[in-house]
Short mmCIF file of C-alpha atoms in Angstrom, two decimals:
data_model
loop_
_atom_site.label_atom_id
_atom_site.label_comp_id
_atom_site.label_asym_id
_atom_site.label_seq_id
_atom_site.Cartn_x
_atom_site.Cartn_y
_atom_site.Cartn_z
CA MET A 1 -3.99 44.28 7.76
CA ALA A 2 -2.93 45.09 4.23
CA ALA A 3 -5.76 45.35 1.72
CA PRO A 4 -5.10 44.67 -1.97
CA GLY A 5 -6.02 47.27 -4.54
CA PRO A 6 -7.31 46.54 -8.03
CA GLY A 7 -5.23 43.89 -9.76
CA ALA A 8 -3.29 43.06 -6.61
CA GLY A 9 -5.05 39.76 -6.14
CA ALA A 10 -4.17 38.18 -2.83
CA ALA A 11 -0.88 39.99 -2.59
CA SER A 12 -1.49 41.48 0.83
CA GLY A 13 0.34 38.69 2.63
CA GLY A 14 2.86 38.46 -0.14
CA ALA A 15 6.57 38.50 0.34
CA SER A 16 6.34 40.17 3.73
CA GLY A 17 7.01 36.89 5.47
CA GLY A 18 3.56 35.89 6.70
CA GLY A 19 2.72 32.29 7.40
CA ALA A 20 3.01 32.25 11.16
CA GLY A 21 0.33 29.61 11.04
CA ALA A 22 2.62 27.09 9.33
CA GLY A 23 1.94 23.52 10.33
CA SER A 24 4.01 22.25 13.21
CA GLY A 25 4.85 18.83 11.83
CA SER A 26 6.55 17.57 8.71
CA SER A 27 4.47 16.86 5.64
CA GLY A 28 5.30 13.27 4.74
CA VAL A 29 8.15 12.77 2.29
CA GLY A 30 8.11 16.45 1.33
CA GLY A 31 8.81 17.48 4.90
CA ARG A 32 11.95 15.31 4.91
CA LEU A 33 13.43 16.62 1.67
CA PRO A 34 16.75 18.47 2.06
CA SER A 35 16.49 22.24 1.99
CA ARG A 36 18.59 22.45 -1.18
CA VAL A 37 16.13 20.21 -3.02
CA LEU A 38 13.14 22.17 -1.75
CA GLU A 39 14.79 25.43 -2.73
CA LEU A 40 15.28 24.16 -6.26
CA VAL A 41 11.63 23.13 -6.52
CA PHE A 42 10.38 26.36 -4.93
CA SER A 43 12.41 28.46 -7.38
CA TYR A 44 9.98 27.47 -10.16
CA LEU A 45 6.85 28.52 -8.27
CA GLU A 46 4.91 31.77 -8.32
CA LEU A 47 4.23 33.90 -5.25
CA SER A 48 0.74 32.56 -4.57
CA GLU A 49 2.10 29.00 -4.67
CA LEU A 50 5.00 29.89 -2.38
CA ARG A 51 2.55 31.38 0.07
CA SER A 52 0.68 28.08 0.21
CA CYS A 53 3.91 26.10 0.55
CA ALA A 54 4.93 28.17 3.56
CA LEU A 55 1.87 26.87 5.40
CA VAL A 56 2.64 23.18 4.88
CA CYS A 57 5.14 22.70 7.71
CA LYS A 58 7.85 24.49 9.67
CA HIS A 59 10.59 22.94 7.54
CA TRP A 60 9.12 24.38 4.36
CA TYR A 61 8.47 27.72 6.05
CA ARG A 62 12.09 28.00 7.21
CA CYS A 63 13.33 27.02 3.78
CA LEU A 64 11.32 29.82 2.19
CA HIS A 65 11.85 32.59 4.71
CA GLY A 66 15.21 31.78 6.27
CA ASP A 67 17.24 33.45 3.52
CA GLU A 68 15.75 36.49 1.75
CA ASN A 69 18.45 36.24 -0.93
CA SER A 70 17.97 32.56 -1.67
CA GLU A 71 17.58 31.17 -5.17
CA VAL A 72 13.81 31.06 -4.56
CA TRP A 73 13.55 34.84 -4.18
CA ARG A 74 16.24 35.59 -6.78
CA SER A 75 14.36 33.56 -9.37
CA LEU A 76 10.98 35.07 -8.49
CA CYS A 77 12.47 38.56 -8.55
CA ALA A 78 13.94 38.00 -12.02
CA ARG A 79 10.59 36.74 -13.34
CA SER A 80 8.40 39.37 -11.70
CA LEU A 81 10.33 42.63 -11.98
CA ALA A 82 11.36 44.51 -15.09
CA GLU A 83 15.04 44.46 -16.00
CA GLU A 84 15.13 48.26 -15.78
CA ALA A 85 14.05 48.17 -12.14
CA LEU A 86 16.78 45.66 -11.29
CA ARG A 87 19.68 47.25 -13.16
CA THR A 88 19.09 50.88 -12.09
CA ASP A 89 19.24 52.41 -8.59
CA ILE A 90 15.44 52.51 -8.13
CA LEU A 91 15.60 49.66 -5.61
CA CYS A 92 19.02 50.49 -4.17
CA ASN A 93 17.70 50.82 -0.61
CA LEU A 94 16.18 47.33 -0.57
CA PRO A 95 18.57 44.76 0.94
CA SER A 96 17.24 41.53 -0.54
CA TYR A 97 15.48 39.88 -3.47
CA LYS A 98 12.50 39.18 -1.23
CA ALA A 99 12.25 42.89 -0.34
CA LYS A 100 12.29 43.77 -4.05
CA VAL A 101 9.45 41.35 -4.76
CA ARG A 102 7.48 42.83 -1.85
CA ALA A 103 8.09 46.36 -3.15
CA PHE A 104 6.68 45.40 -6.54
CA GLN A 105 3.55 44.09 -4.84
CA HIS A 106 3.11 47.51 -3.19
CA ALA A 107 3.91 49.64 -6.25
CA PHE A 108 1.54 52.01 -8.07
CA SER A 109 -1.60 50.35 -9.40
CA THR A 110 -2.14 50.56 -13.15
CA ASN A 111 -5.88 50.25 -12.45
CA ASP A 112 -6.19 52.91 -9.76
CA CYS A 113 -4.80 56.10 -11.23
CA SER A 114 -5.89 59.04 -13.33
CA ARG A 115 -6.47 58.36 -17.03
CA ASN A 116 -3.83 61.03 -17.68
CA VAL A 117 -0.98 59.04 -16.16
CA TYR A 118 0.59 55.69 -16.88
CA ILE A 119 2.97 53.44 -14.96
CA LYS A 120 6.26 52.94 -16.76
CA LYS A 121 7.65 49.53 -17.65
CA ASN A 122 9.88 49.54 -14.57
CA GLY A 123 6.70 49.10 -12.52
CA PHE A 124 7.51 51.82 -9.97
CA THR A 125 7.41 55.14 -11.82
CA LEU A 126 4.36 57.23 -12.72
CA HIS A 127 4.49 59.40 -15.85
CA ARG A 128 2.00 62.25 -16.18
CA ASN A 129 0.98 63.11 -19.73
CA PRO A 130 0.96 66.80 -20.72
CA ILE A 131 -2.76 67.43 -20.23
CA ALA A 132 -3.80 71.04 -19.64
CA GLN A 133 -5.94 72.06 -16.67
CA SER A 134 -5.87 68.70 -14.92
CA THR A 135 -4.49 67.37 -11.66
CA ASP A 136 -3.69 63.66 -11.72
CA GLY A 137 -2.87 61.12 -9.06
CA ALA A 138 -2.30 57.46 -8.35
CA ARG A 139 -2.67 55.02 -5.48
CA THR A 140 -0.68 51.88 -4.78
CA LYS A 141 -1.97 48.33 -5.23
CA ILE A 142 -2.12 47.67 -1.49
CA GLY A 143 -3.36 49.79 1.40
CA PHE A 144 -2.89 49.43 5.15
CA SER A 145 -5.25 49.29 8.10
CA GLU A 146 -2.75 48.08 10.69
CA GLY A 147 0.98 47.91 11.33
CA ARG A 148 3.82 50.31 10.57
CA HIS A 149 4.96 50.94 7.01
CA ALA A 150 7.54 53.02 5.18
CA TRP A 151 8.04 53.94 1.54
CA GLU A 152 10.16 56.34 -0.50
CA VAL A 153 8.87 58.87 -3.02
CA TRP A 154 10.81 61.13 -5.34
CA TRP A 155 10.08 63.44 -8.27
CA GLU A 156 12.17 62.94 -11.43
CA GLY A 157 10.92 66.02 -13.21
CA PRO A 158 9.61 69.53 -12.49
CA LEU A 159 7.13 69.91 -9.64
CA GLY A 160 4.98 72.58 -11.27
CA THR A 161 2.68 74.59 -9.02
CA VAL A 162 1.50 71.60 -6.97
CA ALA A 163 3.23 68.31 -6.12
CA VAL A 164 1.70 66.36 -3.25
CA ILE A 165 2.71 63.13 -1.49
CA GLY A 166 0.71 61.39 1.20
CA ILE A 167 -2.07 58.88 1.72
CA ALA A 168 -5.66 58.38 0.59
CA THR A 169 -8.60 56.08 1.16
CA LYS A 170 -10.18 54.22 -1.73
CA ARG A 171 -12.86 56.92 -1.93
CA ALA A 172 -10.47 59.81 -2.65
CA PRO A 173 -10.53 60.97 -6.30
CA MET A 174 -7.41 60.55 -8.43
CA GLN A 175 -8.24 63.22 -11.01
CA CYS A 176 -9.83 66.66 -11.04
CA GLN A 177 -10.04 69.76 -13.23
CA GLY A 178 -7.55 72.58 -12.81
CA TYR A 179 -4.20 72.69 -11.02
CA VAL A 180 -4.98 71.98 -7.37
CA ALA A 181 -3.67 70.02 -4.39
CA LEU A 182 -5.70 66.89 -5.10
CA LEU A 183 -4.35 64.96 -2.11
CA GLY A 184 -5.80 66.73 0.90
CA SER A 185 -8.66 68.29 -1.03
CA ASP A 186 -11.27 66.29 0.94
CA ASP A 187 -11.64 64.27 4.14
CA GLN A 188 -10.43 61.11 2.37
CA SER A 189 -6.80 62.13 1.83
CA TRP A 190 -3.82 63.73 3.59
CA GLY A 191 -0.92 65.35 1.76
CA TRP A 192 2.26 67.39 1.93
CA ASN A 193 2.69 69.85 -0.95
CA LEU A 194 6.41 69.87 -1.74
CA VAL A 195 6.12 73.18 -3.60
CA ASP A 196 5.00 75.41 -0.72
CA ASN A 197 5.59 73.02 2.24
CA ASN A 198 1.93 73.09 3.28
CA LEU A 199 0.08 70.21 4.91
CA LEU A 200 -3.35 69.60 3.41
CA HIS A 201 -6.48 67.79 4.58
CA ASN A 202 -10.22 68.26 4.06
CA GLY A 203 -9.58 71.13 1.67
CA GLU A 204 -7.70 73.16 4.27
CA VAL A 205 -4.08 74.02 4.99
CA ASN A 206 -3.06 72.41 8.28
CA GLY A 207 0.10 74.46 8.71
CA SER A 208 3.55 74.40 7.18
CA PHE A 209 5.93 71.44 7.27
CA PRO A 210 8.52 70.84 8.49
CA GLN A 211 7.95 73.17 11.40
CA CYS A 212 11.20 75.10 11.35
CA ASN A 213 12.41 78.48 10.16
CA ASN A 214 13.45 78.68 6.51
CA ALA A 215 12.63 75.04 5.74
CA PRO A 216 14.56 74.00 2.62
CA LYS A 217 12.64 73.49 -0.60
CA TYR A 218 12.41 70.07 -2.17
CA GLN A 219 15.15 69.26 -4.68
CA ILE A 220 14.40 67.16 -7.77
CA GLY A 221 15.54 63.57 -7.24
CA GLU A 222 15.58 63.87 -3.45
CA ARG A 223 14.06 60.82 -1.79
CA ILE A 224 11.42 61.50 0.84
CA ARG A 225 10.62 58.67 3.22
CA VAL A 226 7.00 58.41 4.34
CA ILE A 227 6.16 56.59 7.57
CA LEU A 228 2.63 55.45 8.27
CA ASP A 229 1.89 54.15 11.78
CA MET A 230 -1.58 52.63 11.92
CA GLU A 231 -1.16 51.76 15.59
CA ASP A 232 -0.52 55.38 16.65
CA LYS A 233 -2.60 56.72 13.70
CA THR A 234 0.17 59.06 12.50
CA LEU A 235 1.89 60.01 9.25
CA ALA A 236 5.47 61.26 9.37
CA PHE A 237 8.22 62.16 6.89
CA GLU A 238 12.01 61.86 6.66
CA ARG A 239 14.46 63.52 4.28
CA GLY A 240 17.73 61.66 3.91
CA TYR A 241 18.54 60.55 7.43
CA GLU A 242 16.72 63.47 9.04
CA PHE A 243 13.38 62.85 10.74
CA LEU A 244 11.20 65.84 9.85
CA GLY A 245 8.47 65.09 12.36
CA VAL A 246 4.89 63.88 12.51
CA ALA A 247 2.75 65.65 9.93
CA PHE A 248 -0.68 64.20 10.71
CA ARG A 249 -2.20 62.66 13.83
CA GLY A 250 -5.56 61.07 14.53
CA LEU A 251 -5.81 59.18 11.25
CA PRO A 252 -9.01 57.16 10.91
CA LYS A 253 -9.32 53.42 11.38
CA ALA A 254 -9.54 52.77 7.65
CA CYS A 255 -7.52 51.27 4.85
CA LEU A 256 -5.05 53.94 3.74
CA TYR A 257 -3.04 53.83 0.52
CA PRO A 258 0.24 55.57 -0.36
CA ALA A 259 -0.62 58.15 -3.04
CA VAL A 260 0.68 61.14 -5.01
CA SER A 261 -0.79 63.87 -7.20
CA ALA A 262 0.94 65.93 -9.89
CA VAL A 263 0.18 68.70 -12.38
CA TYR A 264 3.30 69.19 -14.52
CA GLY A 265 3.29 67.64 -17.99
CA ASN A 266 5.76 64.77 -18.56
CA THR A 267 6.93 64.83 -14.97
CA GLU A 268 7.62 61.49 -13.31
CA VAL A 269 7.23 60.24 -9.74
CA THR A 270 8.69 57.04 -8.32
CA LEU A 271 7.40 55.22 -5.22
CA VAL A 272 9.15 52.25 -3.57
CA TYR A 273 7.75 50.39 -0.56
CA LEU A 274 10.42 49.64 2.07
CA GLY A 275 8.53 47.59 4.62
CA LYS A 276 8.52 48.14 8.37
CA PRO A 277 10.36 51.36 9.29
CA LEU A 278 13.61 51.14 11.20
CA ASP A 279 13.57 52.81 14.59
CA GLY A 280 16.29 55.14 15.70
#
C-alpha cells in the first residue's frame, strides 16, 4: 500500500480511485439526489472530504469516480495545483484532472529533502542551490510497498558530475558532503547515474545501463519513465517509448519512495507521478 511521507497526511488513498468498500445501499435523501446536484456539492469539497463521500454509497462513489474530468476534479485541481503547473507542459502526459490531483499528492516533499534544495511553486520541480561540496536529494511525499507505479523524471539544467534517479527507503540520507552518487550509496537506495550510465546500490556499481553497446547519453529535458513493480520487486526504466529494461531485481519488501540526487548548482529536476504503468 502507499505510505504517506511528511506532510502528506492521509493522501495515500487519494485521487487514485480507492473506495472499493463503498456502501451498497443509498444513503437516505442524499443517495437519491441527481448526479448533477451531487457533483455541484462535491465540487466545493476538499480531497479528504471527497474520500469520505465515496464511501457513503455506490451512487456517490460512481458520481465521484465515473468521470475523471468532471467539475468535481476540475475544481479541486484548480484549487490544489499552482497555475504554473496547469498552464505549462509539466503535466502534459496526464489525461485527466483527477490524474493531475493524484500527481500532486505524489510530488516531491518539501519536508523530506536536503536543506540545500527547495521545491518550486509549481509543486513538481526541485531546485538545487549552488552549494559547494554537497550532494543533495529529495524524496516524494508518498512511498509504495505494493502495486505497480510509474513516474517521469527529467533534468532541466546541467547534470554535473553525478545525477541519479531511482528509489529510496525512508532511512536513506538526502544530503552528504562532496560530489557523490547519493542514491545507491548504501543498502537503502537504488539509483541510475545518468552521467556515466552506471547502476548503483550499497555503495557499489551494479553494471552499466542500459545494457547495449554505445548507449546514448542523457539529453537535458529528456523524460525518463521509472517503473516500480512491488509485486515482482523490480525497478525498470523507459526513454520515450523505448523500454530500456529492468535495472534492479530482488527489491526488499519495504516502503520505497521515488527519489533523485543532484550536485550541480541551480540545476532543476522535475518528477511527475503517472499512476499504474501501461503494459505493452
